[in-house]
JSON list of C-alpha atoms and ligand atoms in Angstrom, two decimals:
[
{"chain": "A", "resi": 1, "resn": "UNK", "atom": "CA", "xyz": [-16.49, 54.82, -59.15]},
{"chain": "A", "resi": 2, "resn": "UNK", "atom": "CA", "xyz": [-16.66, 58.43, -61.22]},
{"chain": "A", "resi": 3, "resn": "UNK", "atom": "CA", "xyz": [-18.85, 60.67, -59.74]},
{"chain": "A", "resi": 4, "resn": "UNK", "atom": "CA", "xyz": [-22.24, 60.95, -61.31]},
{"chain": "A", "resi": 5, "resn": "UNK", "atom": "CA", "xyz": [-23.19, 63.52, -64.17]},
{"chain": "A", "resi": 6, "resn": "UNK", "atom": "CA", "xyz": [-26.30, 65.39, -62.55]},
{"chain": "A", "resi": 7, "resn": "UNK", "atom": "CA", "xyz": [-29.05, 66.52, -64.85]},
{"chain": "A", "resi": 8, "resn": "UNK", "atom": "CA", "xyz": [-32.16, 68.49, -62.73]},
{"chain": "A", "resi": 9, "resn": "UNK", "atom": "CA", "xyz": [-35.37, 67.97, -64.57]},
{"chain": "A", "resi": 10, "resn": "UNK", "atom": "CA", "xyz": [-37.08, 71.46, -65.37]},
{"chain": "A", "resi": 11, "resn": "UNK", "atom": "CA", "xyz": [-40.39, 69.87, -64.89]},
{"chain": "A", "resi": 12, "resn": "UNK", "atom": "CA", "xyz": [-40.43, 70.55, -61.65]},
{"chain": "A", "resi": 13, "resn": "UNK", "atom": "CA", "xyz": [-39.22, 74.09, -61.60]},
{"chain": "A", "resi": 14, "resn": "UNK", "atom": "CA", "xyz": [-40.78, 77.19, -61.13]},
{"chain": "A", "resi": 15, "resn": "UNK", "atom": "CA", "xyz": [-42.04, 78.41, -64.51]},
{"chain": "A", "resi": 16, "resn": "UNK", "atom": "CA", "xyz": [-42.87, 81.89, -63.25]},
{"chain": "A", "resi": 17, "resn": "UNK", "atom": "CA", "xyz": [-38.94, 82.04, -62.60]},
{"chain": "A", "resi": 18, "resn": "UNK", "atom": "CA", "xyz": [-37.78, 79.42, -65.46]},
{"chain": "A", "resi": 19, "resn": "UNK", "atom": "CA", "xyz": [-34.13, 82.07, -66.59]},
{"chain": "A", "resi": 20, "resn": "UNK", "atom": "CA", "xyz": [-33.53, 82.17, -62.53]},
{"chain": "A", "resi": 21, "resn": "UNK", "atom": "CA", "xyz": [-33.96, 78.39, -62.08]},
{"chain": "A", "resi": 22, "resn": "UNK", "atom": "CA", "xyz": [-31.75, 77.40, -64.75]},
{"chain": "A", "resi": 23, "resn": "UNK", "atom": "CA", "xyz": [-29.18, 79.54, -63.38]},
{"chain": "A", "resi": 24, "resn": "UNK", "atom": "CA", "xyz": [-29.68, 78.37, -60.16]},
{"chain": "A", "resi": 25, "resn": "UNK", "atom": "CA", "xyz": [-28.97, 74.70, -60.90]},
{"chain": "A", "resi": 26, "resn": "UNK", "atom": "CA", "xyz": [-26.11, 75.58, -63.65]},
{"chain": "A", "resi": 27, "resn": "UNK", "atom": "CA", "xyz": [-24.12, 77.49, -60.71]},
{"chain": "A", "resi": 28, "resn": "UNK", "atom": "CA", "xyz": [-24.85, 74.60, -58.60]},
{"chain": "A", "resi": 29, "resn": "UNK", "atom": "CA", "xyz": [-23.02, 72.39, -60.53]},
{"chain": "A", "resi": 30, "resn": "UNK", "atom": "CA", "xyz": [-25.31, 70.12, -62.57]},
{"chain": "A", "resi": 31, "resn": "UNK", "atom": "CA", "xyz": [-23.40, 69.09, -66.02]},
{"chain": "A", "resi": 32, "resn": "UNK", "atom": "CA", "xyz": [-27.13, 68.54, -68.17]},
{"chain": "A", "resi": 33, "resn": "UNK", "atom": "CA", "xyz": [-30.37, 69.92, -68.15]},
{"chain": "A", "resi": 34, "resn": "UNK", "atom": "CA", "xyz": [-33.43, 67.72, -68.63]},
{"chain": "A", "resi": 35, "resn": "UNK", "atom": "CA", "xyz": [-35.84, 68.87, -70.65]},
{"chain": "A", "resi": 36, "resn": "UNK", "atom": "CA", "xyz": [-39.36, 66.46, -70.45]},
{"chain": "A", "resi": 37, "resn": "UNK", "atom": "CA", "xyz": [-41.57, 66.46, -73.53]},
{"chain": "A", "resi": 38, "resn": "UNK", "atom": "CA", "xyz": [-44.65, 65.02, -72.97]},
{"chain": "A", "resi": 39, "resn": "UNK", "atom": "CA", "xyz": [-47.59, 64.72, -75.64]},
{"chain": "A", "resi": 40, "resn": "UNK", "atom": "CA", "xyz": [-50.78, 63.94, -73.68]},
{"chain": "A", "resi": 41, "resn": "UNK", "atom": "CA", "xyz": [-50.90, 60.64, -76.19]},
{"chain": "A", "resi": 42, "resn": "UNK", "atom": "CA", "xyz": [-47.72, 58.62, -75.46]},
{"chain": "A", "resi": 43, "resn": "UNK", "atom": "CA", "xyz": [-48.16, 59.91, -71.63]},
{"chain": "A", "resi": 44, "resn": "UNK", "atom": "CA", "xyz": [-51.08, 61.26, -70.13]},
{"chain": "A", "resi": 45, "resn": "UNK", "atom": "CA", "xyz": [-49.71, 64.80, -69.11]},
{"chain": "A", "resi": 46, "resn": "UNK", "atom": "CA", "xyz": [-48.50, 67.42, -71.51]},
{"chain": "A", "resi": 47, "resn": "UNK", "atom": "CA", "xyz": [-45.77, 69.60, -70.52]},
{"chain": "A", "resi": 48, "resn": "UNK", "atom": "CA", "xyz": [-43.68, 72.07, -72.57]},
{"chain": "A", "resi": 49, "resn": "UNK", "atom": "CA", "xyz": [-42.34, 71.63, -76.52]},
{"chain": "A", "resi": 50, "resn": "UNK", "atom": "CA", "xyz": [-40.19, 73.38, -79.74]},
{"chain": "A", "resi": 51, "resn": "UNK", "atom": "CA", "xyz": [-40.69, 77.30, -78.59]},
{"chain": "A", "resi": 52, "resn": "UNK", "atom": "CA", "xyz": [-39.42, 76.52, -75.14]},
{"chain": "A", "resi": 53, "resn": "UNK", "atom": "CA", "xyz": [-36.46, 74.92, -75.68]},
{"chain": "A", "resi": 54, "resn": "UNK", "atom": "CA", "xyz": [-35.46, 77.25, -78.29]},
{"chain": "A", "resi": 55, "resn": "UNK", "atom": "CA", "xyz": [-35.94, 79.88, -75.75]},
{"chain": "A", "resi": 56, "resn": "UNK", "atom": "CA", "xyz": [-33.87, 78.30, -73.26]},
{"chain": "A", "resi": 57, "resn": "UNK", "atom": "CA", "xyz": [-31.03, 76.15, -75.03]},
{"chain": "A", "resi": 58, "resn": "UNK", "atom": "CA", "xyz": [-28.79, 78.66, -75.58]},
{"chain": "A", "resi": 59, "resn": "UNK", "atom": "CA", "xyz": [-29.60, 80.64, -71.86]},
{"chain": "A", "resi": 60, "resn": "UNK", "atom": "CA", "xyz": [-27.23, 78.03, -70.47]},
{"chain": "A", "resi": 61, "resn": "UNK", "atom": "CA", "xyz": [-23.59, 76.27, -70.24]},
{"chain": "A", "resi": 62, "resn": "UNK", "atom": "CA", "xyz": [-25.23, 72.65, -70.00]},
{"chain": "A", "resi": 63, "resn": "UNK", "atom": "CA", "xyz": [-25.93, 69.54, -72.24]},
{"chain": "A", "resi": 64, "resn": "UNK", "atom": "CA", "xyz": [-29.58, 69.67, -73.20]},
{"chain": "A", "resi": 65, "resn": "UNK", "atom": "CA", "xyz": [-30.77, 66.80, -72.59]},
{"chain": "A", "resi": 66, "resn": "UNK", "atom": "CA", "xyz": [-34.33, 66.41, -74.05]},
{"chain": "A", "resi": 67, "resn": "UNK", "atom": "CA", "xyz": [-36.34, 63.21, -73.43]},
{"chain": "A", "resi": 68, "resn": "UNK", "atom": "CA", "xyz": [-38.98, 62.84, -75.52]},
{"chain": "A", "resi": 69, "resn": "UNK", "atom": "CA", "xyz": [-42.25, 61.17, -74.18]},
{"chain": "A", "resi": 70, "resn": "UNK", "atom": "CA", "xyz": [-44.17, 61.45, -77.42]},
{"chain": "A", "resi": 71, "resn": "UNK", "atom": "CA", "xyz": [-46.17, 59.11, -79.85]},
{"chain": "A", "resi": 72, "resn": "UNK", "atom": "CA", "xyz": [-44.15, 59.33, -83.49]},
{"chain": "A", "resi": 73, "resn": "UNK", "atom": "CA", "xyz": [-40.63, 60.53, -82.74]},
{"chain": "A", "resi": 74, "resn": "UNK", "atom": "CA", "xyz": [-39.75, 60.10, -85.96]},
{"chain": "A", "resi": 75, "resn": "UNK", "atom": "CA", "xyz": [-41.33, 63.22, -87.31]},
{"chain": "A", "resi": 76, "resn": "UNK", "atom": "CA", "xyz": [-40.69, 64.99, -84.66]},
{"chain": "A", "resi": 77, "resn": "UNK", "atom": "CA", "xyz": [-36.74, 64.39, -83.95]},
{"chain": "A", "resi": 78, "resn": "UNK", "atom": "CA", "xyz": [-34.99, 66.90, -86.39]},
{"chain": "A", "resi": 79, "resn": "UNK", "atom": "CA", "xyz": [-37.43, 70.03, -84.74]},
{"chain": "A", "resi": 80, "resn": "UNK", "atom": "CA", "xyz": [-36.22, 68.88, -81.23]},
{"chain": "A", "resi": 81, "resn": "UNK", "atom": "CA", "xyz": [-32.38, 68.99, -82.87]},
{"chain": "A", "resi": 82, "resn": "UNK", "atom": "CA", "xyz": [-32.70, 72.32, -84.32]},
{"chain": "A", "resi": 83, "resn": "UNK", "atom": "CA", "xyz": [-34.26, 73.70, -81.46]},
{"chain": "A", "resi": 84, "resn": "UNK", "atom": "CA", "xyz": [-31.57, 73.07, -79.33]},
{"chain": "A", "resi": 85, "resn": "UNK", "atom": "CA", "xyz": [-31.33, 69.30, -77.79]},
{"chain": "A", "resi": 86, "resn": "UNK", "atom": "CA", "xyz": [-27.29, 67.96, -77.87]},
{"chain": "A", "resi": 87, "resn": "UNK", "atom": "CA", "xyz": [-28.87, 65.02, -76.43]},
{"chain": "A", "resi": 88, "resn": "UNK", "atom": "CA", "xyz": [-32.03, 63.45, -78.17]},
{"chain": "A", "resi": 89, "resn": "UNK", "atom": "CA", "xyz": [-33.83, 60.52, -76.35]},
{"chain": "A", "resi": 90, "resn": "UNK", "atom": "CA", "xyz": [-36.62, 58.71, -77.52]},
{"chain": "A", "resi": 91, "resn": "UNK", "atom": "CA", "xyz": [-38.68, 56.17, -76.36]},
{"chain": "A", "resi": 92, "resn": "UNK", "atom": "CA", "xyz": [-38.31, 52.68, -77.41]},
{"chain": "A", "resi": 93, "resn": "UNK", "atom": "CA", "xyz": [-42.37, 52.09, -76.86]},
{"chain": "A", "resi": 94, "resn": "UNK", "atom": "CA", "xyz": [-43.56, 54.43, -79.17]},
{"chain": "A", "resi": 95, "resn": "UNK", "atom": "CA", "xyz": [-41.81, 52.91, -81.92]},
{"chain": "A", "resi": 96, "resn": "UNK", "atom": "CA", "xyz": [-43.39, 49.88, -84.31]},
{"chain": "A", "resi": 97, "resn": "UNK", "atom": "CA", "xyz": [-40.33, 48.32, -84.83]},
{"chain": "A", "resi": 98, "resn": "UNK", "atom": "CA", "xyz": [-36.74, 47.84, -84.48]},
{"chain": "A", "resi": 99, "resn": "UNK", "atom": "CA", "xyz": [-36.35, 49.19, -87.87]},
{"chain": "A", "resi": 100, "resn": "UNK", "atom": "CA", "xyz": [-37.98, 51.91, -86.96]},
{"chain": "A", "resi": 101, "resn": "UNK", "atom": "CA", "xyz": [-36.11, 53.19, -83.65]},
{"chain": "A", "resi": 102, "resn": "UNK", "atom": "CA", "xyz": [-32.65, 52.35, -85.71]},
{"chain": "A", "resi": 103, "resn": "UNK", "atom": "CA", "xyz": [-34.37, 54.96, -88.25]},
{"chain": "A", "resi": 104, "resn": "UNK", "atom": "CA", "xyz": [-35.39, 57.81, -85.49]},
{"chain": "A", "resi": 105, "resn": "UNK", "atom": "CA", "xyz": [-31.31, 57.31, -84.46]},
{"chain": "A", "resi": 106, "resn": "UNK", "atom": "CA", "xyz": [-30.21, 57.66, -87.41]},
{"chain": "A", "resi": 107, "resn": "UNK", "atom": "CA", "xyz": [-32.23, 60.88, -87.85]},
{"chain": "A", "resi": 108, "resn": "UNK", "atom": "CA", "xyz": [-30.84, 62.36, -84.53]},
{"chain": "A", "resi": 109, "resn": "UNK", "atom": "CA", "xyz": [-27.24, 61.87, -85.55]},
{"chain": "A", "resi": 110, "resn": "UNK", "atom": "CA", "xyz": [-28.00, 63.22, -89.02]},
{"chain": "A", "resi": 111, "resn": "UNK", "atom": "CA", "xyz": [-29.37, 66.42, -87.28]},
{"chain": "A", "resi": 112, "resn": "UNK", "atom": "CA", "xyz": [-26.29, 66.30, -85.31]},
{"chain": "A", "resi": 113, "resn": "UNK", "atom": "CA", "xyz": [-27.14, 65.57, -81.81]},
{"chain": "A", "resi": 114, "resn": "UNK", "atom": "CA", "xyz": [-26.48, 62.11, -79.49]},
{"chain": "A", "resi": 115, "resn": "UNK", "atom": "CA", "xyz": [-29.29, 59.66, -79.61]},
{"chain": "A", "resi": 116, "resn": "UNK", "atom": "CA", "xyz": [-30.69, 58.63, -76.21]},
{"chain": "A", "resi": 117, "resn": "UNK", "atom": "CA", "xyz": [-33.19, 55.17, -76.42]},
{"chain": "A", "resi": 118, "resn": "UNK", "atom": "CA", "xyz": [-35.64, 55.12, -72.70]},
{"chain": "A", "resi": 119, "resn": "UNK", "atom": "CA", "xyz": [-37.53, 52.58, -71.64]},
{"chain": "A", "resi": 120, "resn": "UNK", "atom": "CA", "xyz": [-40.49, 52.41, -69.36]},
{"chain": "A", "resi": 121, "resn": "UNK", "atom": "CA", "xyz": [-40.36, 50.52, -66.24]},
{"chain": "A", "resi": 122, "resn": "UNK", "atom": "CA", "xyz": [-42.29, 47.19, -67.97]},
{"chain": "A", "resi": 123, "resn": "UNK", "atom": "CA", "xyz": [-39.89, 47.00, -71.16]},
{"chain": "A", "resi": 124, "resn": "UNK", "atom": "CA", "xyz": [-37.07, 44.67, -70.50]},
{"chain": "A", "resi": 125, "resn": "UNK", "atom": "CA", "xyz": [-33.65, 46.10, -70.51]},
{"chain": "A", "resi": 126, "resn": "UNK", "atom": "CA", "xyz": [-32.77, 43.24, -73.23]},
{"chain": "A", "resi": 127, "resn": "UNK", "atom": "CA", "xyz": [-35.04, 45.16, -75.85]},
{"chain": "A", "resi": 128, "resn": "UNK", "atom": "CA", "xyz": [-32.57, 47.74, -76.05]},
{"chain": "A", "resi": 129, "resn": "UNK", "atom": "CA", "xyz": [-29.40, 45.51, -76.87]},
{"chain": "A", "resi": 130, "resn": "UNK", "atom": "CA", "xyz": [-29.88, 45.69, -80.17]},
{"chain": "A", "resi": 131, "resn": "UNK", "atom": "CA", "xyz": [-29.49, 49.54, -80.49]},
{"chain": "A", "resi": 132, "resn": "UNK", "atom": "CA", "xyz": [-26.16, 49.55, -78.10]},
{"chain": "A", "resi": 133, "resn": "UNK", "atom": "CA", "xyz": [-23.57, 50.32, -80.58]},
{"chain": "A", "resi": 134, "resn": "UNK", "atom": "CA", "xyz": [-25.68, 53.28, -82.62]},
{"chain": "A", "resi": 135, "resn": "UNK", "atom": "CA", "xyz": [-27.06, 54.14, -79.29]},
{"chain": "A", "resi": 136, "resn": "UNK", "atom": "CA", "xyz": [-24.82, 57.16, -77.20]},
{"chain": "A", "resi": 137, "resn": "UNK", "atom": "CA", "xyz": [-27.04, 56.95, -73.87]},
{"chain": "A", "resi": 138, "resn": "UNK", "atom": "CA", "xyz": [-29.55, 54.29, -72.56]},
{"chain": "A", "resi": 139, "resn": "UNK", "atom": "CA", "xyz": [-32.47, 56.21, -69.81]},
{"chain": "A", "resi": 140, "resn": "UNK", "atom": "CA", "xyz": [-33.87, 53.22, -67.98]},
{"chain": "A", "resi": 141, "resn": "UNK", "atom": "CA", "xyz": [-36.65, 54.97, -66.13]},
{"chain": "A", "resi": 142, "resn": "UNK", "atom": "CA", "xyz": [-37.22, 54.34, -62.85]},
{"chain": "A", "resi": 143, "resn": "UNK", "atom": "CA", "xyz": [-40.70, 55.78, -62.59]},
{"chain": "A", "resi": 144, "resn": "UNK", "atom": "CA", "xyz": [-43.66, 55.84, -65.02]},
{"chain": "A", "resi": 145, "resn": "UNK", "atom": "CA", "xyz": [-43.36, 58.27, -67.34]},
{"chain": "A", "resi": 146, "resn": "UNK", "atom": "CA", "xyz": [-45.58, 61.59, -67.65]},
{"chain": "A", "resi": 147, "resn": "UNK", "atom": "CA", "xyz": [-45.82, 63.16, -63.85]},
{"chain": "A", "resi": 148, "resn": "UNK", "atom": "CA", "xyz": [-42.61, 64.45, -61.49]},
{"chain": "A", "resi": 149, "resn": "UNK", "atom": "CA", "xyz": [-42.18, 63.75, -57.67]},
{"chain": "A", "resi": 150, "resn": "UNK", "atom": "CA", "xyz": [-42.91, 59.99, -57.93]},
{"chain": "A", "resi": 151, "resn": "UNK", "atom": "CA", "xyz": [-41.29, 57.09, -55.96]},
{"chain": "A", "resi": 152, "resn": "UNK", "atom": "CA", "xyz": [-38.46, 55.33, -56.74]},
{"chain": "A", "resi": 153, "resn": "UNK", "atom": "CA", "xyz": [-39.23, 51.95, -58.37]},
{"chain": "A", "resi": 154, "resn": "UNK", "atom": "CA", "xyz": [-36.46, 49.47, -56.64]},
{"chain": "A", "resi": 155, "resn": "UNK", "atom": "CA", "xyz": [-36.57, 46.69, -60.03]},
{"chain": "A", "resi": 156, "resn": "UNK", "atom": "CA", "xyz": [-35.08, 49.11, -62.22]},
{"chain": "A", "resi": 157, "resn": "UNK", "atom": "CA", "xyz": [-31.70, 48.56, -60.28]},
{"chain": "A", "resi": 158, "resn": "UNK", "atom": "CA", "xyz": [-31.73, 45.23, -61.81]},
{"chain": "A", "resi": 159, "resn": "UNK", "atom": "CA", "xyz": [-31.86, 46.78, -65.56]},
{"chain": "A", "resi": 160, "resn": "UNK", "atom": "CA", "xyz": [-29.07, 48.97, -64.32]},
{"chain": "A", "resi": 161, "resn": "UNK", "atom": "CA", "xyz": [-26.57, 46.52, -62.91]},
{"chain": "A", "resi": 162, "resn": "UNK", "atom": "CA", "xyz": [-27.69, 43.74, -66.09]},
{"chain": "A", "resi": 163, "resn": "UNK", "atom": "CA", "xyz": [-27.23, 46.88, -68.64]},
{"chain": "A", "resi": 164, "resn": "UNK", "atom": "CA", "xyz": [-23.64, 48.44, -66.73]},
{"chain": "A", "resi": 165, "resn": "UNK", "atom": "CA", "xyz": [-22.22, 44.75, -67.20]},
{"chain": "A", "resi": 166, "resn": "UNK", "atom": "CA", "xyz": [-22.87, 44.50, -70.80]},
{"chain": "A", "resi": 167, "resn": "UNK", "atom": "CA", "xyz": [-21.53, 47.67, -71.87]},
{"chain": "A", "resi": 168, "resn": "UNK", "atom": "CA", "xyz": [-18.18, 46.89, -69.54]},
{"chain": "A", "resi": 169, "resn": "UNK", "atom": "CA", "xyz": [-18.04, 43.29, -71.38]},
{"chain": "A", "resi": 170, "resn": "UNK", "atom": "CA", "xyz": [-18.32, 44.34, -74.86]},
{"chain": "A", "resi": 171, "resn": "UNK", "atom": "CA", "xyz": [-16.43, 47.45, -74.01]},
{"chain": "A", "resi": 172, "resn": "UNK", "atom": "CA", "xyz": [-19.39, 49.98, -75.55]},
{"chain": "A", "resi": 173, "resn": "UNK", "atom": "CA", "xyz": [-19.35, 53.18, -75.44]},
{"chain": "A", "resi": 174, "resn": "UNK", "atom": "CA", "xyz": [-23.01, 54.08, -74.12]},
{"chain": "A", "resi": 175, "resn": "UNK", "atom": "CA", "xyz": [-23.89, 56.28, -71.24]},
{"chain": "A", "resi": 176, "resn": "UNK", "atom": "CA", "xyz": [-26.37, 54.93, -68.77]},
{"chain": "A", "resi": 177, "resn": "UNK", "atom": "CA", "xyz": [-29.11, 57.29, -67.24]},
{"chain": "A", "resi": 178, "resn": "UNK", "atom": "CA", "xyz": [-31.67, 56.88, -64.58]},
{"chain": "A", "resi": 179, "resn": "UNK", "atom": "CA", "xyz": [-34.89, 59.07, -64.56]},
{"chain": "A", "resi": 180, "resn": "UNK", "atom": "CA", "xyz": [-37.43, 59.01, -61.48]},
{"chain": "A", "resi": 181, "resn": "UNK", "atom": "CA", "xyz": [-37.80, 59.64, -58.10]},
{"chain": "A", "resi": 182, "resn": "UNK", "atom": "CA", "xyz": [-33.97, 60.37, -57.58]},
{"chain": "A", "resi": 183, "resn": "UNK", "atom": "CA", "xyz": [-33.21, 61.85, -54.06]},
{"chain": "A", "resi": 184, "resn": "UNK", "atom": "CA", "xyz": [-29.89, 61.16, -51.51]},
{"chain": "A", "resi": 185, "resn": "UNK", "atom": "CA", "xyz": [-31.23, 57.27, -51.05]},
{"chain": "A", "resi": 186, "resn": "UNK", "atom": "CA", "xyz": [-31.71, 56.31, -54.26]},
{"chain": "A", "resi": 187, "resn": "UNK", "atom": "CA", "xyz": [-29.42, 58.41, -56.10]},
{"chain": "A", "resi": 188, "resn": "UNK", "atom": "CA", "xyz": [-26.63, 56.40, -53.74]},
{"chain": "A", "resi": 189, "resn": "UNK", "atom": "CA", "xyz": [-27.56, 53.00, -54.99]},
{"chain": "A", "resi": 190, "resn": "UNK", "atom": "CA", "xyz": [-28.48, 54.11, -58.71]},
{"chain": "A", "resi": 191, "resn": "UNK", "atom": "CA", "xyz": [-24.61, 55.17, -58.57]},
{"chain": "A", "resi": 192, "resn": "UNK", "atom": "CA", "xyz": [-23.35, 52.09, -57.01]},
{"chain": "A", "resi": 193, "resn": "UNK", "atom": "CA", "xyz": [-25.24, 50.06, -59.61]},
{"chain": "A", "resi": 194, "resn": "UNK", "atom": "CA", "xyz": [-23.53, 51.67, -62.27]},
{"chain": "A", "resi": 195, "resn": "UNK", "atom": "CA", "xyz": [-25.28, 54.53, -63.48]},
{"chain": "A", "resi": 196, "resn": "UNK", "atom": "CA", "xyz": [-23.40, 57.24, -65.50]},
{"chain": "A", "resi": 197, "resn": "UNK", "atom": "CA", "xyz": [-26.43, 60.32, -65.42]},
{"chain": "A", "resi": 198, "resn": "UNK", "atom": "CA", "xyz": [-28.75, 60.78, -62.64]},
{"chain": "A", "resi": 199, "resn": "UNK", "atom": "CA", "xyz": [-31.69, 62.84, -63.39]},
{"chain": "A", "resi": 200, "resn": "UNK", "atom": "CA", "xyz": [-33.29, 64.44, -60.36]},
{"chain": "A", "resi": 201, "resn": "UNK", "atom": "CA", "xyz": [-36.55, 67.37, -60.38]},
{"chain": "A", "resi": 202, "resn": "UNK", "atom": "CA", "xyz": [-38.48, 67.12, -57.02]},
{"chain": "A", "resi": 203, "resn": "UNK", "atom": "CA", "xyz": [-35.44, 66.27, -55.45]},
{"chain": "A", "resi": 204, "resn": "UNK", "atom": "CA", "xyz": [-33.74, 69.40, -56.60]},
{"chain": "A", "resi": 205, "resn": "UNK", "atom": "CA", "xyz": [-36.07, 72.37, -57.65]},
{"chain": "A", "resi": 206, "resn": "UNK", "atom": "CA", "xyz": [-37.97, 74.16, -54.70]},
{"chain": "A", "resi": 207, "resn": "UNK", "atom": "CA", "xyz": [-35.29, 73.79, -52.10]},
{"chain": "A", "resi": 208, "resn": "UNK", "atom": "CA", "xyz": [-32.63, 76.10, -51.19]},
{"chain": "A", "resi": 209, "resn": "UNK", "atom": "CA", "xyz": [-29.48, 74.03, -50.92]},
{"chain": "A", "resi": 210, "resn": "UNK", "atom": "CA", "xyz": [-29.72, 72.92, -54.53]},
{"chain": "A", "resi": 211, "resn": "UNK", "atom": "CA", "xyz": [-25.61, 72.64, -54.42]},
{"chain": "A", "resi": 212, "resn": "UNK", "atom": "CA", "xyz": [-25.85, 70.36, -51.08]},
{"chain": "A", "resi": 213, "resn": "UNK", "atom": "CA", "xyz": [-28.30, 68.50, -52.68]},
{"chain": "A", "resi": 214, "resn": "UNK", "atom": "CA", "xyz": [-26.46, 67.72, -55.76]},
{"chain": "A", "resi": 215, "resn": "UNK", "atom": "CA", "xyz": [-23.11, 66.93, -54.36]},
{"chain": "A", "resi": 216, "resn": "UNK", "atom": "CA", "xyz": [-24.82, 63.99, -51.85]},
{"chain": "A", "resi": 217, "resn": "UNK", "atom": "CA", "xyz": [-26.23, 62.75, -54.91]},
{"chain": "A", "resi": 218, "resn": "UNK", "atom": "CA", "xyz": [-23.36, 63.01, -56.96]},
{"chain": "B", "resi": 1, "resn": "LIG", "atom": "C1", "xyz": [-41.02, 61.64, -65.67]},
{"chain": "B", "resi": 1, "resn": "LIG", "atom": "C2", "xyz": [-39.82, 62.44, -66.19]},
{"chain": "B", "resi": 1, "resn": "LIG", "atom": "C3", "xyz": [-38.77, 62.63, -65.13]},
{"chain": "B", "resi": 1, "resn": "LIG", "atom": "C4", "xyz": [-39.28, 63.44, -63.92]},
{"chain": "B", "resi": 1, "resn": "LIG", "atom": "C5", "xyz": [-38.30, 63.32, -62.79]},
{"chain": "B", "resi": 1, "resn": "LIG", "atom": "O1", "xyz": [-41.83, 61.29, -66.75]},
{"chain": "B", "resi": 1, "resn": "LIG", "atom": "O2", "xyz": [-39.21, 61.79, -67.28]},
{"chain": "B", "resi": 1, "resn": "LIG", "atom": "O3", "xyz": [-37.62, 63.28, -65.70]},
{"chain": "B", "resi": 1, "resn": "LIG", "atom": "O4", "xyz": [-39.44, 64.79, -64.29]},
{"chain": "B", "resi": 1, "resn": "LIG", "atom": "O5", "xyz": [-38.89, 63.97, -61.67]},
{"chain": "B", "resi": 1, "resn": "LIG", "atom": "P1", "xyz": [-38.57, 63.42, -60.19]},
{"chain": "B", "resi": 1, "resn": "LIG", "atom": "O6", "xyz": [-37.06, 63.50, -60.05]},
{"chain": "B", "resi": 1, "resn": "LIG", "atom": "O7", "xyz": [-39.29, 64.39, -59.28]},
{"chain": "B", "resi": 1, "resn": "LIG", "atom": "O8", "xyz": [-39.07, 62.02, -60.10]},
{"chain": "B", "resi": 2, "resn": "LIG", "atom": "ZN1", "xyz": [-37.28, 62.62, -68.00]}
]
């Protein structure tokens, strides 16, 4: 089994320190940095948007990895990609249609960065087989999206495992990523069932043995 890419969620950092805390987790060893959008429509919590990111992208050595919990993704995608994201993910719920999340990847790779598809913890994992080949990364979130620090929820293992063993069969290349309530325990057994990414914020920001931290995870 590869060792897991490890992308620390800024949400939970300390925004008086935000330069210092990216630093921190880049020296530390984590490969991406997740970057949570939220809208206050599609989730009920707004976080950070466009001016932050395109303060930040370029601070850094790591993949951006912006996910996206916003209504209309659509019109919002090719900001996100010129801001900075090399990794775009949307989310499969606030589409209308199939049509319509093939469109918002389409868009993404036409503004030249990786499309990402998430779905919520109630969307079955066979709603996204459709998008696999156009798709570059799947986040199966393992937590309701919209707050940080939540617990683990154990059925999303079964998304990962079903999802890991269709990409191996039909030999596709798409990344797997698992969002929520990451820490040592659950990190270990996201891994095992075949995840690729594992994003962790609680887990990591606001302790001082962020490099411990991510190599038991990893
Ligand atoms: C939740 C976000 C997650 C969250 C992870 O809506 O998508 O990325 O910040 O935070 P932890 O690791 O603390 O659950
Ligand atoms: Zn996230």
């Amino acid at each position: 089994m590869d060792k897991a890419i490890i992308a620390p969620s800024i949400l939970s950092a300390d925004f008086k320190y935000l330069y210092e805390e990216i630093q921190k987790v880049e020296q530390a060893g984590a490969e991406y940095l997740h970057f949570d959008v939220m809208d206050g429509h599609f989730v009920p919590n707004i976080s950070f948007g466009i001016p932050v990111l395109k303060s930040i992208a370029k601070c850094h050595h790591m993949v951006n990895d912006v996910h996206i919990m916003i209504a209309d993704p659509y019109r919002y995608a090719p900001d996100f990609c010129k801001a900075g994201a090399d990794i775009l993910t949307f989310h499969y719920e606030a589409c209308n249609s199939d049509a319509e999340v093939f469109k918002v990847i389409d868009l993404i790779h036409e503004y030249g960065a990786k499309a990402g598809l998430s779905i919520k913890p109630g969307t079955h994992i066979s709603k996204v087989l459709p998008f696999l080949y156009s798709l570059d990364l799947v986040l199966i979130m393992s937590v309701e999206p919209g707050f940080g620090g939540q617990s683990f929820i154990p059925e999303s293992l079964g998304k990962v495992i079903y999802l890991r063993n269709y990409i191996d069969e039909n030999n596709i290349k798409c990344l797997i990523e698992i969002d929520g309530g990451i820490n040592e325990e659950t990190g270990k057994i996201a891994r095992a069932a075949g995840v690729d990414i594992l994003v962790a914020g609680s887990y990591l920001f606001g302790h001082d043995d962020i490099k411990e931290r991510i190599e038991k995870i990893r």
